[in-house]
Amino acid sequence: MEFRGKTVIVTGAGKGIGREIVRMLAERGGHVVALTRSAADVEALRGEFGCRAIQVDLADADATREAVIAALPADFLINCAGTTELQPFLETTVEAFDRLVAVNTRAPMIVAQEYARSLIKQGRKGAIVNVSSVASFVGIPDHAAYCASKGGLDGLTRVMAKELAPHGIRANGVHPTVTLTPMAVKAWSDPEKAAGMMKRIPVGRFAEPADIAEVVLFLLSDQAAMVNGISMPVDGGYMIA
Ligand code: NDP
């Protein structure tokens, strides 16, 4: 898949899956505009990949809108940023719930609104990939707010797919299983919990960031021109187990 000359906005580009997506896009000739939080990651992305990088806290709705407007115009959008906090359902706090929904659900909506408005205004086509999770399909203990936020994101993806396709903009969701990134360290460091999850993955391993990035880039590309509104698990068969 070639992205030569194409500009791609990638949120959450500083670490994990987002960073791998940036690496692949740079290798395939794409120009990345990275939106991410940590100043050190912004500097590293500029230095390593020569990409534009904008520092923003996606939990802040106004700052998010300002950042994406500064990132435009772009050919493609990947909403990859995400965050989690482990709390049993009965102890899930309103603050944590709101934080997760702000970053995992509201920010992708704001970013996609500005991206799509810009394309429609210019009469150009495009594609959006929202990085969701298998957690939007199943109930994972201690992940109530996370599961809810990703379920909300899936709802947005489907509405975007219907409303934006007439403008030539496709939208799809990618749903990773446990992927070996800093987030997985946070969520799956308990060996007993990790072993239980691994047992349900028929291919017998957790995902690498590159496993997810390849699928994301496929869904953006013209090879997927007829794919719109899907929720694509990248889970080694977890969902059928
Ligand atoms: P990481 O925690 O490794 O990286 C997440 C990236 O998003 C970081 O660069 C982080 O920046 C950025 N980010 C998080 N919150 C904000 C914020 N408020 N503002 C701006 N940037 C932010 O996560 P992964 O790479 O593992 O996850 C990527 C996506 O994949 C997420 O949407 C996640 O939910 C999803 N996913 C991950 C799975 C996994 O097992 N890893 C499984 C299923 C889905 P900073 O570090 O500076 O905060």
mmCIF file with all atom_site columns, C-alpha atoms in Angstrom, residues 18-204:
data_model
loop_
_atom_site.group_PDB
_atom_site.id
_atom_site.type_symbol
_atom_site.label_atom_id
_atom_site.label_alt_id
_atom_site.label_comp_id
_atom_site.label_asym_id
_atom_site.label_entity_id
_atom_site.label_seq_id
_atom_site.pdbx_PDB_ins_code
_atom_site.Cartn_x
_atom_site.Cartn_y
_atom_site.Cartn_z
_atom_site.occupancy
_atom_site.B_iso_or_equiv
_atom_site.pdbx_formal_charge
_atom_site.auth_seq_id
_atom_site.auth_comp_id
_atom_site.auth_asym_id
_atom_site.auth_atom_id
_atom_site.pdbx_PDB_model_num
ATOM 1   C CA . GLY A 1 18  ? -0.027  5.087   16.764 1.00 0.00 ? 18  GLY A CA 1
ATOM 2   C CA . ARG A 1 19  ? 3.741   5.288   16.663 1.00 0.00 ? 19  ARG A CA 1
ATOM 3   C CA . GLU A 1 20  ? 3.961   2.094   14.560 1.00 0.00 ? 20  GLU A CA 1
ATOM 4   C CA . ILE A 1 21  ? 1.384   3.552   12.152 1.00 0.00 ? 21  ILE A CA 1
ATOM 5   C CA . VAL A 1 22  ? 3.564   6.675   11.797 1.00 0.00 ? 22  VAL A CA 1
ATOM 6   C CA . ARG A 1 23  ? 6.636   4.513   11.115 1.00 0.00 ? 23  ARG A CA 1
ATOM 7   C CA . MET A 1 24  ? 4.812   2.521   8.397  1.00 0.00 ? 24  MET A CA 1
ATOM 8   C CA . LEU A 1 25  ? 3.335   5.614   6.780  1.00 0.00 ? 25  LEU A CA 1
ATOM 9   C CA . ALA A 1 26  ? 6.744   7.304   6.691  1.00 0.00 ? 26  ALA A CA 1
ATOM 10  C CA . GLU A 1 27  ? 8.224   4.145   5.097  1.00 0.00 ? 27  GLU A CA 1
ATOM 11  C CA . ARG A 1 28  ? 5.454   4.192   2.459  1.00 0.00 ? 28  ARG A CA 1
ATOM 12  C CA . GLY A 1 29  ? 5.907   7.824   1.465  1.00 0.00 ? 29  GLY A CA 1
ATOM 13  C CA . GLY A 1 30  ? 3.110   9.389   3.518  1.00 0.00 ? 30  GLY A CA 1
ATOM 14  C CA . HIS A 1 31  ? 3.265   12.764  5.270  1.00 0.00 ? 31  HIS A CA 1
ATOM 15  C CA . VAL A 1 32  ? 2.062   12.424  8.852  1.00 0.00 ? 32  VAL A CA 1
ATOM 16  C CA . VAL A 1 33  ? 0.593   15.125  11.034 1.00 0.00 ? 33  VAL A CA 1
ATOM 17  C CA . ALA A 1 34  ? 0.779   13.681  14.533 1.00 0.00 ? 34  ALA A CA 1
ATOM 18  C CA . LEU A 1 35  ? -1.511  14.792  17.341 1.00 0.00 ? 35  LEU A CA 1
ATOM 19  C CA . THR A 1 36  ? -0.305  13.594  20.733 1.00 0.00 ? 36  THR A CA 1
ATOM 20  C CA . ARG A 1 37  ? 0.093   14.657  24.338 1.00 0.00 ? 37  ARG A CA 1
ATOM 21  C CA . SER A 1 38  ? 3.637   14.265  25.679 1.00 0.00 ? 38  SER A CA 1
ATOM 22  C CA . ALA A 1 39  ? 6.164   16.946  24.716 1.00 0.00 ? 39  ALA A CA 1
ATOM 23  C CA . ALA A 1 40  ? 8.962   14.344  24.607 1.00 0.00 ? 40  ALA A CA 1
ATOM 24  C CA . ASP A 1 41  ? 6.990   12.269  22.080 1.00 0.00 ? 41  ASP A CA 1
ATOM 25  C CA . VAL A 1 42  ? 6.311   15.352  19.938 1.00 0.00 ? 42  VAL A CA 1
ATOM 26  C CA . GLU A 1 43  ? 10.056  16.038  19.767 1.00 0.00 ? 43  GLU A CA 1
ATOM 27  C CA . ALA A 1 44  ? 10.886  12.371  19.109 1.00 0.00 ? 44  ALA A CA 1
ATOM 28  C CA . LEU A 1 45  ? 8.338   12.135  16.261 1.00 0.00 ? 45  LEU A CA 1
ATOM 29  C CA . ARG A 1 46  ? 9.724   15.271  14.625 1.00 0.00 ? 46  ARG A CA 1
ATOM 30  C CA . GLY A 1 47  ? 13.293  14.025  14.997 1.00 0.00 ? 47  GLY A CA 1
ATOM 31  C CA . GLU A 1 48  ? 12.799  10.394  13.972 1.00 0.00 ? 48  GLU A CA 1
ATOM 32  C CA . PHE A 1 49  ? 10.224  10.693  11.177 1.00 0.00 ? 49  PHE A CA 1
ATOM 33  C CA . GLY A 1 50  ? 10.484  14.361  10.183 1.00 0.00 ? 50  GLY A CA 1
ATOM 34  C CA . CYS A 1 51  ? 6.716   14.653  10.561 1.00 0.00 ? 51  CYS A CA 1
ATOM 35  C CA . ARG A 1 52  ? 4.617   17.572  11.757 1.00 0.00 ? 52  ARG A CA 1
ATOM 36  C CA . ALA A 1 53  ? 3.638   16.990  15.350 1.00 0.00 ? 53  ALA A CA 1
ATOM 37  C CA . ILE A 1 54  ? 1.146   19.007  17.360 1.00 0.00 ? 54  ILE A CA 1
ATOM 38  C CA . GLN A 1 55  ? 0.975   18.734  21.133 1.00 0.00 ? 55  GLN A CA 1
ATOM 39  C CA . VAL A 1 56  ? -2.588  18.523  22.445 1.00 0.00 ? 56  VAL A CA 1
ATOM 40  C CA . ASP A 1 57  ? -4.541  17.016  25.306 1.00 0.00 ? 57  ASP A CA 1
ATOM 41  C CA . LEU A 1 58  ? -7.459  15.354  23.535 1.00 0.00 ? 58  LEU A CA 1
ATOM 42  C CA . ALA A 1 59  ? -9.466  15.435  26.767 1.00 0.00 ? 59  ALA A CA 1
ATOM 43  C CA . ASP A 1 60  ? -9.841  19.190  26.132 1.00 0.00 ? 60  ASP A CA 1
ATOM 44  C CA . ALA A 1 61  ? -12.562 19.637  23.485 1.00 0.00 ? 61  ALA A CA 1
ATOM 45  C CA . ASP A 1 62  ? -11.625 23.199  22.452 1.00 0.00 ? 62  ASP A CA 1
ATOM 46  C CA . ALA A 1 63  ? -7.912  22.432  22.257 1.00 0.00 ? 63  ALA A CA 1
ATOM 47  C CA . THR A 1 64  ? -8.705  19.312  20.201 1.00 0.00 ? 64  THR A CA 1
ATOM 48  C CA . ARG A 1 65  ? -10.693 21.317  17.660 1.00 0.00 ? 65  ARG A CA 1
ATOM 49  C CA . GLU A 1 66  ? -7.935  23.933  17.443 1.00 0.00 ? 66  GLU A CA 1
ATOM 50  C CA . ALA A 1 67  ? -5.277  21.244  16.956 1.00 0.00 ? 67  ALA A CA 1
ATOM 51  C CA . VAL A 1 68  ? -7.086  19.424  14.157 1.00 0.00 ? 68  VAL A CA 1
ATOM 52  C CA . ILE A 1 69  ? -7.828  22.675  12.337 1.00 0.00 ? 69  ILE A CA 1
ATOM 53  C CA . ALA A 1 70  ? -4.085  23.430  12.514 1.00 0.00 ? 70  ALA A CA 1
ATOM 54  C CA . ALA A 1 71  ? -3.352  19.940  11.138 1.00 0.00 ? 71  ALA A CA 1
ATOM 55  C CA . LEU A 1 72  ? -5.563  20.333  8.034  1.00 0.00 ? 72  LEU A CA 1
ATOM 56  C CA . PRO A 1 73  ? -5.753  19.809  5.110  1.00 0.00 ? 73  PRO A CA 1
ATOM 57  C CA . ALA A 1 74  ? -5.287  16.039  5.098  1.00 0.00 ? 74  ALA A CA 1
ATOM 58  C CA . ASP A 1 75  ? -6.153  13.108  2.845  1.00 0.00 ? 75  ASP A CA 1
ATOM 59  C CA . PHE A 1 76  ? -6.793  10.556  5.604  1.00 0.00 ? 76  PHE A CA 1
ATOM 60  C CA . LEU A 1 77  ? -7.537  10.400  9.335  1.00 0.00 ? 77  LEU A CA 1
ATOM 61  C CA . ILE A 1 78  ? -6.629  7.757   11.925 1.00 0.00 ? 78  ILE A CA 1
ATOM 62  C CA . ASN A 1 79  ? -8.195  8.254   15.355 1.00 0.00 ? 79  ASN A CA 1
ATOM 63  C CA . CYS A 1 80  ? -5.817  6.071   17.358 1.00 0.00 ? 80  CYS A CA 1
ATOM 64  C CA . ALA A 1 81  ? -5.385  7.879   20.700 1.00 0.00 ? 81  ALA A CA 1
ATOM 65  C CA . GLY A 1 82  ? -6.959  6.064   23.607 1.00 0.00 ? 82  GLY A CA 1
ATOM 66  C CA . THR A 1 83  ? -6.640  5.746   27.315 1.00 0.00 ? 83  THR A CA 1
ATOM 67  C CA . THR A 1 84  ? -7.819  3.420   30.070 1.00 0.00 ? 84  THR A CA 1
ATOM 68  C CA . GLU A 1 85  ? -8.218  3.277   33.835 1.00 0.00 ? 85  GLU A CA 1
ATOM 69  C CA . LEU A 1 86  ? -8.914  0.017   35.615 1.00 0.00 ? 86  LEU A CA 1
ATOM 70  C CA . GLN A 1 87  ? -11.860 0.204   38.012 1.00 0.00 ? 87  GLN A CA 1
ATOM 71  C CA . PRO A 1 88  ? -14.402 -2.475  38.922 1.00 0.00 ? 88  PRO A CA 1
ATOM 72  C CA . PHE A 1 89  ? -17.898 -1.489  37.801 1.00 0.00 ? 89  PHE A CA 1
ATOM 73  C CA . LEU A 1 90  ? -19.120 -0.741  41.342 1.00 0.00 ? 90  LEU A CA 1
ATOM 74  C CA . GLU A 1 91  ? -16.128 1.543   41.929 1.00 0.00 ? 91  GLU A CA 1
ATOM 75  C CA . THR A 1 92  ? -16.149 3.289   38.568 1.00 0.00 ? 92  THR A CA 1
ATOM 76  C CA . THR A 1 93  ? -15.998 7.015   39.246 1.00 0.00 ? 93  THR A CA 1
ATOM 77  C CA . VAL A 1 94  ? -17.803 9.707   37.306 1.00 0.00 ? 94  VAL A CA 1
ATOM 78  C CA . GLU A 1 95  ? -14.466 11.503  36.846 1.00 0.00 ? 95  GLU A CA 1
ATOM 79  C CA . ALA A 1 96  ? -12.772 8.472   35.255 1.00 0.00 ? 96  ALA A CA 1
ATOM 80  C CA . PHE A 1 97  ? -15.830 7.725   33.113 1.00 0.00 ? 97  PHE A CA 1
ATOM 81  C CA . ASP A 1 98  ? -15.921 11.303  31.802 1.00 0.00 ? 98  ASP A CA 1
ATOM 82  C CA . ARG A 1 99  ? -12.148 11.315  31.157 1.00 0.00 ? 99  ARG A CA 1
ATOM 83  C CA . LEU A 1 100 ? -12.296 8.109   29.118 1.00 0.00 ? 100 LEU A CA 1
ATOM 84  C CA . VAL A 1 101 ? -15.330 9.172   27.119 1.00 0.00 ? 101 VAL A CA 1
ATOM 85  C CA . ALA A 1 102 ? -13.695 12.555  26.430 1.00 0.00 ? 102 ALA A CA 1
ATOM 86  C CA . VAL A 1 103 ? -10.525 10.989  25.001 1.00 0.00 ? 103 VAL A CA 1
ATOM 87  C CA . ASN A 1 104 ? -11.841 7.735   23.483 1.00 0.00 ? 104 ASN A CA 1
ATOM 88  C CA . THR A 1 105 ? -15.194 8.910   22.104 1.00 0.00 ? 105 THR A CA 1
ATOM 89  C CA . ARG A 1 106 ? -15.622 12.698  22.036 1.00 0.00 ? 106 ARG A CA 1
ATOM 90  C CA . ALA A 1 107 ? -12.173 13.552  20.649 1.00 0.00 ? 107 ALA A CA 1
ATOM 91  C CA . PRO A 1 108 ? -12.509 11.204  17.627 1.00 0.00 ? 108 PRO A CA 1
ATOM 92  C CA . MET A 1 109 ? -15.854 12.857  16.877 1.00 0.00 ? 109 MET A CA 1
ATOM 93  C CA . ILE A 1 110 ? -14.391 16.384  16.988 1.00 0.00 ? 110 ILE A CA 1
ATOM 94  C CA . VAL A 1 111 ? -11.342 15.450  14.932 1.00 0.00 ? 111 VAL A CA 1
ATOM 95  C CA . ALA A 1 112 ? -13.470 13.634  12.335 1.00 0.00 ? 112 ALA A CA 1
ATOM 96  C CA . GLN A 1 113 ? -15.946 16.533  12.111 1.00 0.00 ? 113 GLN A CA 1
ATOM 97  C CA . GLU A 1 114 ? -13.227 19.051  11.220 1.00 0.00 ? 114 GLU A CA 1
ATOM 98  C CA . TYR A 1 115 ? -11.438 16.621  8.868  1.00 0.00 ? 115 TYR A CA 1
ATOM 99  C CA . ALA A 1 116 ? -14.678 15.804  7.003  1.00 0.00 ? 116 ALA A CA 1
ATOM 100 C CA . ARG A 1 117 ? -15.824 19.443  6.837  1.00 0.00 ? 117 ARG A CA 1
ATOM 101 C CA . SER A 1 118 ? -12.515 20.386  5.264  1.00 0.00 ? 118 SER A CA 1
ATOM 102 C CA . LEU A 1 119 ? -12.728 17.608  2.637  1.00 0.00 ? 119 LEU A CA 1
ATOM 103 C CA . ILE A 1 120 ? -16.355 18.359  1.782  1.00 0.00 ? 120 ILE A CA 1
ATOM 104 C CA . LYS A 1 121 ? -15.525 22.034  1.338  1.00 0.00 ? 121 LYS A CA 1
ATOM 105 C CA . GLN A 1 122 ? -12.738 21.138  -1.077 1.00 0.00 ? 122 GLN A CA 1
ATOM 106 C CA . GLY A 1 123 ? -14.801 18.462  -2.886 1.00 0.00 ? 123 GLY A CA 1
ATOM 107 C CA . ARG A 1 124 ? -12.191 15.821  -2.055 1.00 0.00 ? 124 ARG A CA 1
ATOM 108 C CA . LYS A 1 125 ? -12.610 12.169  -1.016 1.00 0.00 ? 125 LYS A CA 1
ATOM 109 C CA . GLY A 1 126 ? -11.066 10.536  2.044  1.00 0.00 ? 126 GLY A CA 1
ATOM 110 C CA . ALA A 1 127 ? -11.186 7.775   4.638  1.00 0.00 ? 127 ALA A CA 1
ATOM 111 C CA . ILE A 1 128 ? -11.271 7.529   8.414  1.00 0.00 ? 128 ILE A CA 1
ATOM 112 C CA . VAL A 1 129 ? -10.200 4.656   10.662 1.00 0.00 ? 129 VAL A CA 1
ATOM 113 C CA . ASN A 1 130 ? -11.244 4.725   14.308 1.00 0.00 ? 130 ASN A CA 1
ATOM 114 C CA . VAL A 1 131 ? -9.175  2.427   16.535 1.00 0.00 ? 131 VAL A CA 1
ATOM 115 C CA . SER A 1 132 ? -11.686 0.783   18.855 1.00 0.00 ? 132 SER A CA 1
ATOM 116 C CA . SER A 1 133 ? -11.126 -2.485  20.770 1.00 0.00 ? 133 SER A CA 1
ATOM 117 C CA . VAL A 1 134 ? -12.540 -5.968  21.282 1.00 0.00 ? 134 VAL A CA 1
ATOM 118 C CA . ALA A 1 135 ? -13.675 -4.360  24.549 1.00 0.00 ? 135 ALA A CA 1
ATOM 119 C CA . SER A 1 136 ? -16.544 -2.774  22.618 1.00 0.00 ? 136 SER A CA 1
ATOM 120 C CA . PHE A 1 137 ? -17.925 -6.255  21.829 1.00 0.00 ? 137 PHE A CA 1
ATOM 121 C CA . VAL A 1 138 ? -17.454 -8.010  25.177 1.00 0.00 ? 138 VAL A CA 1
ATOM 122 C CA . GLY A 1 139 ? -17.592 -7.094  28.860 1.00 0.00 ? 139 GLY A CA 1
ATOM 123 C CA . ILE A 1 140 ? -14.070 -7.100  30.302 1.00 0.00 ? 140 ILE A CA 1
ATOM 124 C CA . PRO A 1 141 ? -13.964 -6.920  34.108 1.00 0.00 ? 141 PRO A CA 1
ATOM 125 C CA . ASP A 1 142 ? -12.539 -3.642  35.478 1.00 0.00 ? 142 ASP A CA 1
ATOM 126 C CA . HIS A 1 143 ? -13.038 -1.955  32.079 1.00 0.00 ? 143 HIS A CA 1
ATOM 127 C CA . ALA A 1 144 ? -16.582 -0.550  32.412 1.00 0.00 ? 144 ALA A CA 1
ATOM 128 C CA . ALA A 1 145 ? -15.732 3.004   31.353 1.00 0.00 ? 145 ALA A CA 1
ATOM 129 C CA . TYR A 1 146 ? -13.340 1.793   28.653 1.00 0.00 ? 146 TYR A CA 1
ATOM 130 C CA . CYS A 1 147 ? -15.899 -0.674  27.191 1.00 0.00 ? 147 CYS A CA 1
ATOM 131 C CA . ALA A 1 148 ? -18.568 2.024   27.218 1.00 0.00 ? 148 ALA A CA 1
ATOM 132 C CA . SER A 1 149 ? -16.285 4.587   25.577 1.00 0.00 ? 149 SER A CA 1
ATOM 133 C CA . LYS A 1 150 ? -15.320 2.188   22.779 1.00 0.00 ? 150 LYS A CA 1
ATOM 134 C CA . GLY A 1 151 ? -18.947 1.099   22.269 1.00 0.00 ? 151 GLY A CA 1
ATOM 135 C CA . GLY A 1 152 ? -19.776 4.776   21.836 1.00 0.00 ? 152 GLY A CA 1
ATOM 136 C CA . LEU A 1 153 ? -16.961 5.139   19.332 1.00 0.00 ? 153 LEU A CA 1
ATOM 137 C CA . ASP A 1 154 ? -18.399 2.244   17.282 1.00 0.00 ? 154 ASP A CA 1
ATOM 138 C CA . GLY A 1 155 ? -21.758 4.023   17.173 1.00 0.00 ? 155 GLY A CA 1
ATOM 139 C CA . LEU A 1 156 ? -20.039 7.121   15.828 1.00 0.00 ? 156 LEU A CA 1
ATOM 140 C CA . THR A 1 157 ? -18.169 5.084   13.213 1.00 0.00 ? 157 THR A CA 1
ATOM 141 C CA . ARG A 1 158 ? -21.409 3.633   11.863 1.00 0.00 ? 158 ARG A CA 1
ATOM 142 C CA . VAL A 1 159 ? -23.151 7.026   11.659 1.00 0.00 ? 159 VAL A CA 1
ATOM 143 C CA . MET A 1 160 ? -20.102 8.595   10.005 1.00 0.00 ? 160 MET A CA 1
ATOM 144 C CA . ALA A 1 161 ? -20.059 5.717   7.506  1.00 0.00 ? 161 ALA A CA 1
ATOM 145 C CA . LYS A 1 162 ? -23.654 6.467   6.507  1.00 0.00 ? 162 LYS A CA 1
ATOM 146 C CA . GLU A 1 163 ? -23.545 10.262  6.539  1.00 0.00 ? 163 GLU A CA 1
ATOM 147 C CA . LEU A 1 164 ? -20.102 10.802  5.039  1.00 0.00 ? 164 LEU A CA 1
ATOM 148 C CA . ALA A 1 165 ? -20.030 8.115   2.318  1.00 0.00 ? 165 ALA A CA 1
ATOM 149 C CA . PRO A 1 166 ? -22.232 10.206  -0.012 1.00 0.00 ? 166 PRO A CA 1
ATOM 150 C CA . HIS A 1 167 ? -19.403 12.784  0.182  1.00 0.00 ? 167 HIS A CA 1
ATOM 151 C CA . GLY A 1 168 ? -16.810 10.138  -0.762 1.00 0.00 ? 168 GLY A CA 1
ATOM 152 C CA . ILE A 1 169 ? -15.506 9.669   2.794  1.00 0.00 ? 169 ILE A CA 1
ATOM 153 C CA . ARG A 1 170 ? -15.450 6.122   4.206  1.00 0.00 ? 170 ARG A CA 1
ATOM 154 C CA . ALA A 1 171 ? -15.263 5.333   7.947  1.00 0.00 ? 171 ALA A CA 1
ATOM 155 C CA . ASN A 1 172 ? -14.329 2.006   9.529  1.00 0.00 ? 172 ASN A CA 1
ATOM 156 C CA . GLY A 1 173 ? -13.383 0.657   12.941 1.00 0.00 ? 173 GLY A CA 1
ATOM 157 C CA . VAL A 1 174 ? -10.442 -1.584  13.868 1.00 0.00 ? 174 VAL A CA 1
ATOM 158 C CA . HIS A 1 175 ? -10.729 -3.664  17.033 1.00 0.00 ? 175 HIS A CA 1
ATOM 159 C CA . PRO A 1 176 ? -7.442  -4.952  18.454 1.00 0.00 ? 176 PRO A CA 1
ATOM 160 C CA . THR A 1 177 ? -7.108  -7.599  21.122 1.00 0.00 ? 177 THR A CA 1
ATOM 161 C CA . VAL A 1 178 ? -4.343  -7.124  23.721 1.00 0.00 ? 178 VAL A CA 1
ATOM 162 C CA . THR A 1 179 ? -1.478  -5.468  21.827 1.00 0.00 ? 179 THR A CA 1
ATOM 163 C CA . LEU A 1 180 ? 2.005   -5.202  23.269 1.00 0.00 ? 180 LEU A CA 1
ATOM 164 C CA . THR A 1 181 ? 2.217   -1.453  23.955 1.00 0.00 ? 181 THR A CA 1
ATOM 165 C CA . PRO A 1 182 ? 2.498   0.774   27.050 1.00 0.00 ? 182 PRO A CA 1
ATOM 166 C CA . MET A 1 183 ? -1.318  0.575   27.392 1.00 0.00 ? 183 MET A CA 1
ATOM 167 C CA . ALA A 1 184 ? -1.195  -3.226  27.580 1.00 0.00 ? 184 ALA A CA 1
ATOM 168 C CA . VAL A 1 185 ? 1.380   -2.996  30.361 1.00 0.00 ? 185 VAL A CA 1
ATOM 169 C CA . LYS A 1 186 ? -1.120  -0.843  32.268 1.00 0.00 ? 186 LYS A CA 1
ATOM 170 C CA . ALA A 1 187 ? -4.129  -3.095  31.624 1.00 0.00 ? 187 ALA A CA 1
ATOM 171 C CA . TRP A 1 188 ? -2.661  -6.610  31.477 1.00 0.00 ? 188 TRP A CA 1
ATOM 172 C CA . SER A 1 189 ? 0.342   -6.713  33.845 1.00 0.00 ? 189 SER A CA 1
ATOM 173 C CA . ASP A 1 190 ? -1.434  -9.168  36.173 1.00 0.00 ? 190 ASP A CA 1
ATOM 174 C CA . PRO A 1 191 ? -0.053  -12.530 34.886 1.00 0.00 ? 191 PRO A CA 1
ATOM 175 C CA . GLU A 1 192 ? -3.185  -14.474 35.878 1.00 0.00 ? 192 GLU A CA 1
ATOM 176 C CA . LYS A 1 193 ? -5.469  -12.062 34.005 1.00 0.00 ? 193 LYS A CA 1
ATOM 177 C CA . ALA A 1 194 ? -3.133  -12.033 30.981 1.00 0.00 ? 194 ALA A CA 1
ATOM 178 C CA . ALA A 1 195 ? -2.998  -15.860 30.898 1.00 0.00 ? 195 ALA A CA 1
ATOM 179 C CA . GLY A 1 196 ? -6.816  -16.061 30.959 1.00 0.00 ? 196 GLY A CA 1
ATOM 180 C CA . MET A 1 197 ? -7.004  -13.673 27.995 1.00 0.00 ? 197 MET A CA 1
ATOM 181 C CA . MET A 1 198 ? -4.244  -15.461 26.069 1.00 0.00 ? 198 MET A CA 1
ATOM 182 C CA . LYS A 1 199 ? -6.089  -18.797 26.452 1.00 0.00 ? 199 LYS A CA 1
ATOM 183 C CA . ARG A 1 200 ? -9.006  -17.323 24.495 1.00 0.00 ? 200 ARG A CA 1
ATOM 184 C CA . ILE A 1 201 ? -6.848  -16.263 21.524 1.00 0.00 ? 201 ILE A CA 1
ATOM 185 C CA . PRO A 1 202 ? -6.619  -19.228 19.121 1.00 0.00 ? 202 PRO A CA 1
ATOM 186 C CA . VAL A 1 203 ? -3.417  -18.016 17.406 1.00 0.00 ? 203 VAL A CA 1
ATOM 187 C CA . GLY A 1 204 ? -1.751  -18.229 20.833 1.00 0.00 ? 204 GLY A CA 1
#
